[in-house]
Structure formats: C-alpha cells, structure tokens
Coordinates of C-alpha atoms and ligand atoms in Angstrom, one line a residue:
M22 CA 0.1 -0.3 0.2
G23 CA 1.5 3.4 -0.6
L24 CA 0.8 6.8 0.4
L25 CA -1.4 8.3 -1.6
T26 CA -3.5 4.8 -2.4
G27 CA -6.9 5.3 -3.7
R28 CA -6.5 9.5 -4.0
S29 CA -6.9 11.4 -7.0
A30 CA -4.1 13.9 -7.5
L31 CA -4.6 16.6 -10.4
I32 CA -1.1 17.7 -11.0
T33 CA -0.9 21.3 -13.5
G34 CA 2.3 21.0 -15.7
A35 CA 3.2 17.3 -15.8
S36 CA 4.6 17.6 -18.9
R37 CA 8.2 18.0 -17.9
G38 CA 10.3 19.4 -14.7
I39 CA 8.9 19.3 -11.5
G40 CA 5.8 18.7 -12.3
R41 CA 6.7 15.0 -13.9
A42 CA 8.9 14.5 -10.9
I43 CA 5.5 15.1 -8.8
A44 CA 3.2 13.1 -11.0
E45 CA 6.3 10.0 -11.3
A46 CA 6.3 10.4 -7.0
F47 CA 2.4 10.1 -6.3
A48 CA 2.1 7.2 -9.1
R49 CA 4.8 5.7 -6.8
E50 CA 2.6 6.4 -4.0
G51 CA -0.4 4.8 -5.6
A52 CA -2.5 7.3 -6.9
R53 CA -4.7 8.1 -9.9
L54 CA -3.9 10.6 -12.0
A55 CA -4.9 13.8 -13.9
L56 CA -1.7 15.5 -15.7
V57 CA -2.1 19.0 -17.3
A58 CA 0.1 20.1 -19.9
T59 CA -1.0 22.8 -22.7
A60 CA -1.9 19.9 -24.8
P61 CA -2.4 16.1 -24.0
E62 CA -0.2 14.7 -25.9
R63 CA 3.0 16.7 -24.3
L64 CA 1.9 14.5 -20.9
L65 CA 2.5 10.9 -23.4
E66 CA 6.2 10.8 -21.6
T67 CA 4.7 11.5 -18.0
S68 CA 2.4 9.0 -18.3
R69 CA 4.3 6.1 -19.8
R70 CA 6.9 6.5 -17.6
C71 CA 4.3 6.7 -14.2
Q72 CA 2.7 3.3 -16.0
E73 CA 6.1 1.5 -16.8
L74 CA 7.4 2.3 -13.4
Y75 CA 4.8 1.9 -11.2
G76 CA 2.0 0.3 -12.9
T77 CA -0.3 3.0 -12.7
Q78 CA -3.3 2.5 -14.6
E79 CA -6.2 5.6 -14.1
I80 CA -4.1 8.5 -15.8
E81 CA -5.5 11.1 -17.2
M82 CA -3.8 13.7 -19.8
I83 CA -5.5 16.8 -19.9
G84 CA -4.6 19.9 -22.8
L85 CA -5.8 23.1 -20.4
D86 CA -4.2 26.0 -20.9
V87 CA -4.0 27.0 -17.1
R88 CA -5.3 31.2 -18.1
D89 CA -8.5 30.7 -19.4
S90 CA -11.1 30.4 -16.7
K91 CA -13.8 28.9 -18.0
A92 CA -11.7 25.6 -19.2
C93 CA -10.5 25.0 -16.2
D94 CA -13.8 25.1 -14.8
A95 CA -15.5 22.4 -17.5
A96 CA -12.0 20.4 -17.4
V97 CA -11.9 20.6 -13.5
K98 CA -15.5 19.8 -13.5
A99 CA -15.7 16.9 -16.0
L100 CA -12.5 15.3 -14.1
A101 CA -14.1 15.1 -11.0
D102 CA -16.9 13.4 -12.5
K103 CA -15.1 11.3 -14.3
M104 CA -12.7 10.3 -12.0
G105 CA -15.2 10.4 -8.7
G106 CA -13.6 13.4 -6.9
I107 CA -10.4 15.0 -6.8
D108 CA -8.7 14.8 -3.4
I109 CA -5.2 16.5 -4.4
V110 CA -4.4 19.4 -6.5
V111 CA -0.8 20.9 -7.4
N112 CA -0.9 24.0 -8.8
N113 CA 2.5 24.0 -10.4
A114 CA 2.4 25.4 -14.0
G115 CA 4.6 28.2 -14.3
V116 CA 5.9 30.4 -16.8
T117 CA 9.4 33.2 -16.3
K118 CA 9.9 36.2 -18.2
D119 CA 13.0 37.9 -17.0
N120 CA 13.9 41.2 -18.0
L121 CA 15.0 44.5 -15.9
L122 CA 12.0 46.5 -14.5
M123 CA 12.7 48.8 -16.7
R124 CA 12.6 47.1 -19.6
L125 CA 9.8 44.8 -18.8
S126 CA 6.7 45.1 -21.6
D127 CA 2.9 44.7 -20.3
D128 CA 3.4 41.8 -22.2
D129 CA 6.1 39.9 -20.1
Y130 CA 4.3 41.3 -17.1
N131 CA 0.5 40.0 -17.8
A132 CA 2.3 36.3 -19.6
V133 CA 4.1 35.3 -15.9
M134 CA 0.8 36.7 -13.6
D135 CA -1.6 35.2 -16.1
T136 CA -0.2 32.2 -15.9
N137 CA 1.2 31.5 -12.6
M138 CA -0.7 33.7 -10.2
R139 CA -4.2 33.3 -12.3
G140 CA -3.8 29.8 -13.3
A141 CA -3.4 28.7 -10.1
F142 CA -6.3 30.9 -8.6
N143 CA -8.6 29.3 -11.9
V144 CA -7.7 25.8 -11.7
T145 CA -8.4 26.5 -7.2
R146 CA -11.6 28.1 -7.2
A147 CA -12.8 25.3 -10.0
A148 CA -11.6 22.4 -7.8
S149 CA -12.4 23.7 -4.1
R150 CA -16.1 22.0 -4.8
P151 CA -14.3 18.5 -4.9
L152 CA -11.3 19.2 -2.5
M153 CA -14.5 19.7 0.1
K154 CA -16.1 17.0 -0.6
S155 CA -12.8 14.9 -0.4
K156 CA -12.2 13.4 2.9
N157 CA -8.8 15.2 3.4
G158 CA -8.2 17.4 0.7
R159 CA -4.8 18.6 0.1
L160 CA -3.6 22.1 -1.9
I161 CA 0.2 22.3 -3.0
N162 CA 1.2 25.4 -4.6
I163 CA 4.6 25.5 -6.1
A164 CA 5.9 29.2 -5.9
S165 CA 9.7 30.3 -5.5
V166 CA 12.4 31.2 -3.1
V167 CA 12.0 34.6 -4.8
G168 CA 8.1 35.6 -3.7
I169 CA 9.7 35.9 -0.4
S170 CA 13.0 37.6 -0.9
G171 CA 12.1 39.1 -4.3
N172 CA 15.1 38.8 -7.0
A173 CA 16.5 41.7 -9.7
G174 CA 15.2 41.0 -13.0
Q175 CA 12.3 38.7 -11.9
S176 CA 10.0 41.5 -10.5
N177 CA 7.1 40.1 -12.4
Y178 CA 8.0 36.0 -11.4
A179 CA 8.3 37.8 -8.0
A180 CA 5.1 39.4 -7.7
S181 CA 3.4 36.0 -9.1
K182 CA 4.7 34.3 -6.5
G183 CA 4.3 36.1 -3.3
G184 CA 0.8 36.2 -4.5
L185 CA 0.5 33.1 -4.6
I186 CA 2.1 32.3 -1.4
A187 CA -1.0 35.0 0.2
F188 CA -4.1 33.3 -1.5
T189 CA -2.5 30.0 -0.4
K190 CA -3.1 30.7 3.0
S191 CA -5.9 32.7 2.9
V192 CA -7.1 29.7 1.0
A193 CA -5.8 27.6 3.9
K194 CA -8.2 29.6 5.9
E195 CA -11.3 29.6 4.0
L196 CA -11.2 25.8 3.2
S197 CA -9.9 24.2 6.8
G198 CA -13.7 24.1 8.1
R199 CA -13.8 21.4 5.5
G200 CA -10.8 19.5 6.4
V201 CA -8.7 20.9 3.6
T202 CA -4.9 21.5 4.0
A203 CA -3.5 24.3 1.6
N204 CA 0.6 25.1 1.8
V205 CA 3.4 26.3 -0.5
I206 CA 6.8 24.7 -1.3
A207 CA 9.0 27.6 -2.7
P208 CA 11.8 25.5 -4.0
G209 CA 15.2 27.1 -5.0
F210 CA 17.2 26.6 -8.0
I211 CA 16.4 23.0 -9.3
E212 CA 17.2 21.6 -12.6
T213 CA 14.8 21.4 -15.2
D214 CA 13.9 23.7 -18.9
M215 CA 13.0 26.6 -16.7
T216 CA 16.8 27.0 -15.5
A217 CA 18.4 25.4 -17.9
N218 CA 19.3 27.9 -20.4
L219 CA 20.9 31.2 -18.1
D220 CA 23.4 32.5 -18.0
P221 CA 26.6 30.8 -16.3
K222 CA 27.8 33.4 -14.9
V223 CA 24.2 33.3 -13.0
K224 CA 24.6 29.6 -12.7
E225 CA 27.7 29.9 -10.5
A226 CA 27.1 32.8 -8.4
T227 CA 23.5 30.9 -7.2
L228 CA 25.9 27.8 -6.7
A229 CA 28.4 29.3 -4.8
A230 CA 25.6 30.4 -2.0
I231 CA 24.0 26.9 -2.1
K232 CA 25.0 25.7 1.6
L233 CA 24.7 21.8 0.4
G234 CA 26.8 22.2 -3.1
R235 CA 24.0 21.1 -5.5
F236 CA 21.3 21.9 -7.0
G237 CA 18.0 20.6 -6.8
K238 CA 16.2 18.4 -8.1
P239 CA 13.3 17.6 -9.4
E240 CA 12.3 15.0 -6.9
D241 CA 13.8 16.5 -3.9
I242 CA 10.5 18.7 -4.7
A243 CA 8.3 15.8 -5.2
N244 CA 9.4 14.0 -2.1
A245 CA 7.8 17.0 -0.2
A246 CA 4.8 17.4 -1.6
V247 CA 4.3 13.4 -1.1
F248 CA 4.7 14.2 2.3
L249 CA 2.0 17.0 2.2
A250 CA -0.3 15.2 0.4
A251 CA -0.1 11.9 2.3
D252 CA -1.7 11.9 5.9
T253 CA 1.7 12.7 7.1
G254 CA 0.8 16.6 6.3
A255 CA -2.5 15.7 8.3
Y256 CA -1.8 18.6 10.5
I257 CA -0.2 20.8 8.3
T258 CA -1.7 23.8 7.0
A259 CA -0.8 27.6 5.4
Q260 CA 3.0 26.5 5.7
V261 CA 5.3 27.7 3.3
L262 CA 8.0 24.8 2.8
V263 CA 11.6 26.9 1.4
I264 CA 13.5 23.5 -0.6
D265 CA 16.7 25.6 -1.4
G266 CA 19.4 23.8 0.0
G267 CA 20.1 26.7 2.0
L268 CA 20.3 28.7 -0.9
T269 CA 17.9 31.9 1.0
A270 CA 19.6 30.8 4.7
Ligands
LIG2 P1 8.9 23.9 -16.2 O1 9.8 22.6 -17.4 O2 9.3 25.4 -17.7 O3 7.6 23.3 -16.7 C1 6.4 24.3 -16.6 C2 5.2 23.2 -16.6 O4 4.4 24.1 -16.7 C3 5.3 22.3 -18.3 O5 4.4 21.0 -18.1 C4 4.7 23.8 -18.9 O6 3.7 22.5 -20.3 C5 3.5 23.9 -17.7 N1 2.7 25.1 -18.3 C6 3.7 26.5 -18.6 N2 2.7 27.3 -18.7 C7 1.2 26.2 -18.4 C8 -0.2 26.9 -19.3 N3 -0.6 28.1 -19.8 N4 -0.8 26.1 -19.0 C9 -1.2 25.4 -18.5 N5 0.5 24.3 -18.1 C10 1.3 25.2 -18.7 O7 9.5 24.6 -15.1 P2 9.8 23.7 -13.7 O8 11.6 24.2 -13.3 O9 9.0 22.3 -13.9 O10 9.1 24.3 -12.7 C11 7.5 24.5 -12.3 C12 6.8 25.1 -11.3 O11 7.9 25.2 -9.7 C13 7.0 26.2 -11.7 O12 5.3 27.2 -11.1 C14 8.0 27.3 -11.8 O13 7.5 28.8 -11.0 C15 8.4 26.8 -9.8 N6 10.4 26.8 -9.8 C16 11.1 26.4 -10.2 C17 11.9 26.6 -9.9 C18 13.8 26.0 -11.0 O14 14.1 26.8 -10.5 N7 13.0 25.2 -11.7 C19 12.2 27.2 -9.1 C20 11.3 27.8 -8.0 C21 10.2 27.3 -8.5 P3 3.9 22.4 -21.8 O15 4.9 21.4 -21.4 O16 2.6 22.2 -21.7 O17 4.5 23.9 -22.1

C-alpha cells in the first residue's frame, strides 16, 4: 500500500520538470492521476513513465491552458465526474519572462501573472468543491523562494509567486473548516528546462550560495509534495516549505 493509494490527484504542468517528478512520485505512492499541460500529447512521456515504473493504470491527460478560467471550470468538473472526485490539487504550471523592471513589457508581465497567479486561482476555484467533498482535501501550490525574497530581473515572477503564497494562506483559512489543507512549496534553484538556459555566471554564483553544494533535483520537490499530500501532512496548513539546499538561509 502506497502513501496515496486510492487518492486522486490533479497536477498542472506535469509534462516535464518538477511537475513530472511529482506525477511519478504520486504514482509510486499509488495515486490516480490527472495530468495537465498545454496539450495532451505533451503528457505522453510522463504517463508512459508512471505506467512502466509503477503500473499506474488510471491516468487522465488533459490539454488545458490554466490562464483560461472557463476552460479550467469545464475541465475540472469533467475530471471530478470521471474520477469520482479530486482529493489533491498541485498547482505547478509556471513560466518566467525575466527582464529588468524598466525593460519589462506589459506582455511579459501579463504572461507571468496570468499563468503563475491567475492560473493557480482558476484551477483552485474550479477544484474547491471537489476538494471540500474529499475526506482530506489537499492543495499544494508551487511558488518560489523569490516570492519571499524578491529577485532583481524577476519582478513579475517574484510578484506572481509572492501573490501565490498569500493566496494559498487565504485559501487555507477559507477551506480549513472542510478539512482541506493548503500549503506552498517554495523551491530554490532546481535543474529543469526553466533553469537550463540561465547565464552560466548566474548559475555559478547561485551554486556558490547553496549551502548543500548542489542544485536541487525535481525529485527533491516531489518527495516533499508526497509528504504534504499524504497522511503525514494532515496537521500542516497555511505553511510555506522552503526547499533550496540552504540557498536563502
Ligand atoms: P518547466 O520545466 O518549464 O515546466 C513548466 C510546466 O508548466 C510545463 O509542464 C508546462 O507545460 C506547464 N505550463 C506552462 N504554462 C502553462 C499553461 N498556460 N497552462 C498549462 N500548463 C502550463 O518548469 P519547472 O522548472 O518544472 O517549474 C515548475 C514550477 O516550479 C513552476 O511553477 C516554477 O515557477 C516553479 N519553480 C521552479 C524553480 C526551478 O528552479 N526550476 C524554482 C522555483 C520555482 P507545457 O509542456 O505544455 O509547456
């Protein structure tokens, strides 16, 4: 029996990186999966890995732009009907469009806020009823340490992640009476597509500041997501779990 056997989990941004690692960790623990990316075919590899590694049979692959609130409402409703409910929601889909403040365009500001903040809002609002109906509903939002500390060249991204933290704490208060926990994971520097093309000098300086002496792996985040989603996280709500190898310590 896995830590998440019998539980159904909706994970956005599950086509690669941290979202894929969370999907695999949840599959390892026996969860039924609903995976979201911008197109269903982008989820084939994650789905194949969950099936081959852990024998997961129940996997829904959903193409959904989390910026589109009506599409989120429709997709989440259809999903809850099909899966007989939703117990766990992980808002992980996210983008960066980095630039210094004075060069930051409206489009780049909007793209980041619309995906990272509004997208999480859209999915959470759509899933709030199924989460409340679940016996132990769990909301896990993936923010970032820069949502706490800020970062030069990332004012749009930091604002979206800081907003996500405040949003999650508010949802935790609102849904606690129905047994739903809501928490944030704030990763530091994790090796994924998102960080692959950063300036080597920035990477070097970041690595030098990480006390544990290595960049994070998607699995470092996924294992914490399992901890929060399973019974192990039953008495934890409205918290921000920083996972950064000591980067911001
Ligand atoms: P990634 O490898 O770039 O993957 C991003 C994921 O988000 C993809 O699955 C992508 O789907 C999905 N996505 C983007 N826009 C979407 C939209 N409008 N609708 C639906 N899905 C969308 O990123 P990552 O590094 O794994 O990051 C995952 C999360 O962790 C993000 O929220 C990020 O901000 C956060 N984070 C990452 C780091 C890091 O160092 N990597 C640090 C702190 C926080 P497609 O494949 O369809 O594009």
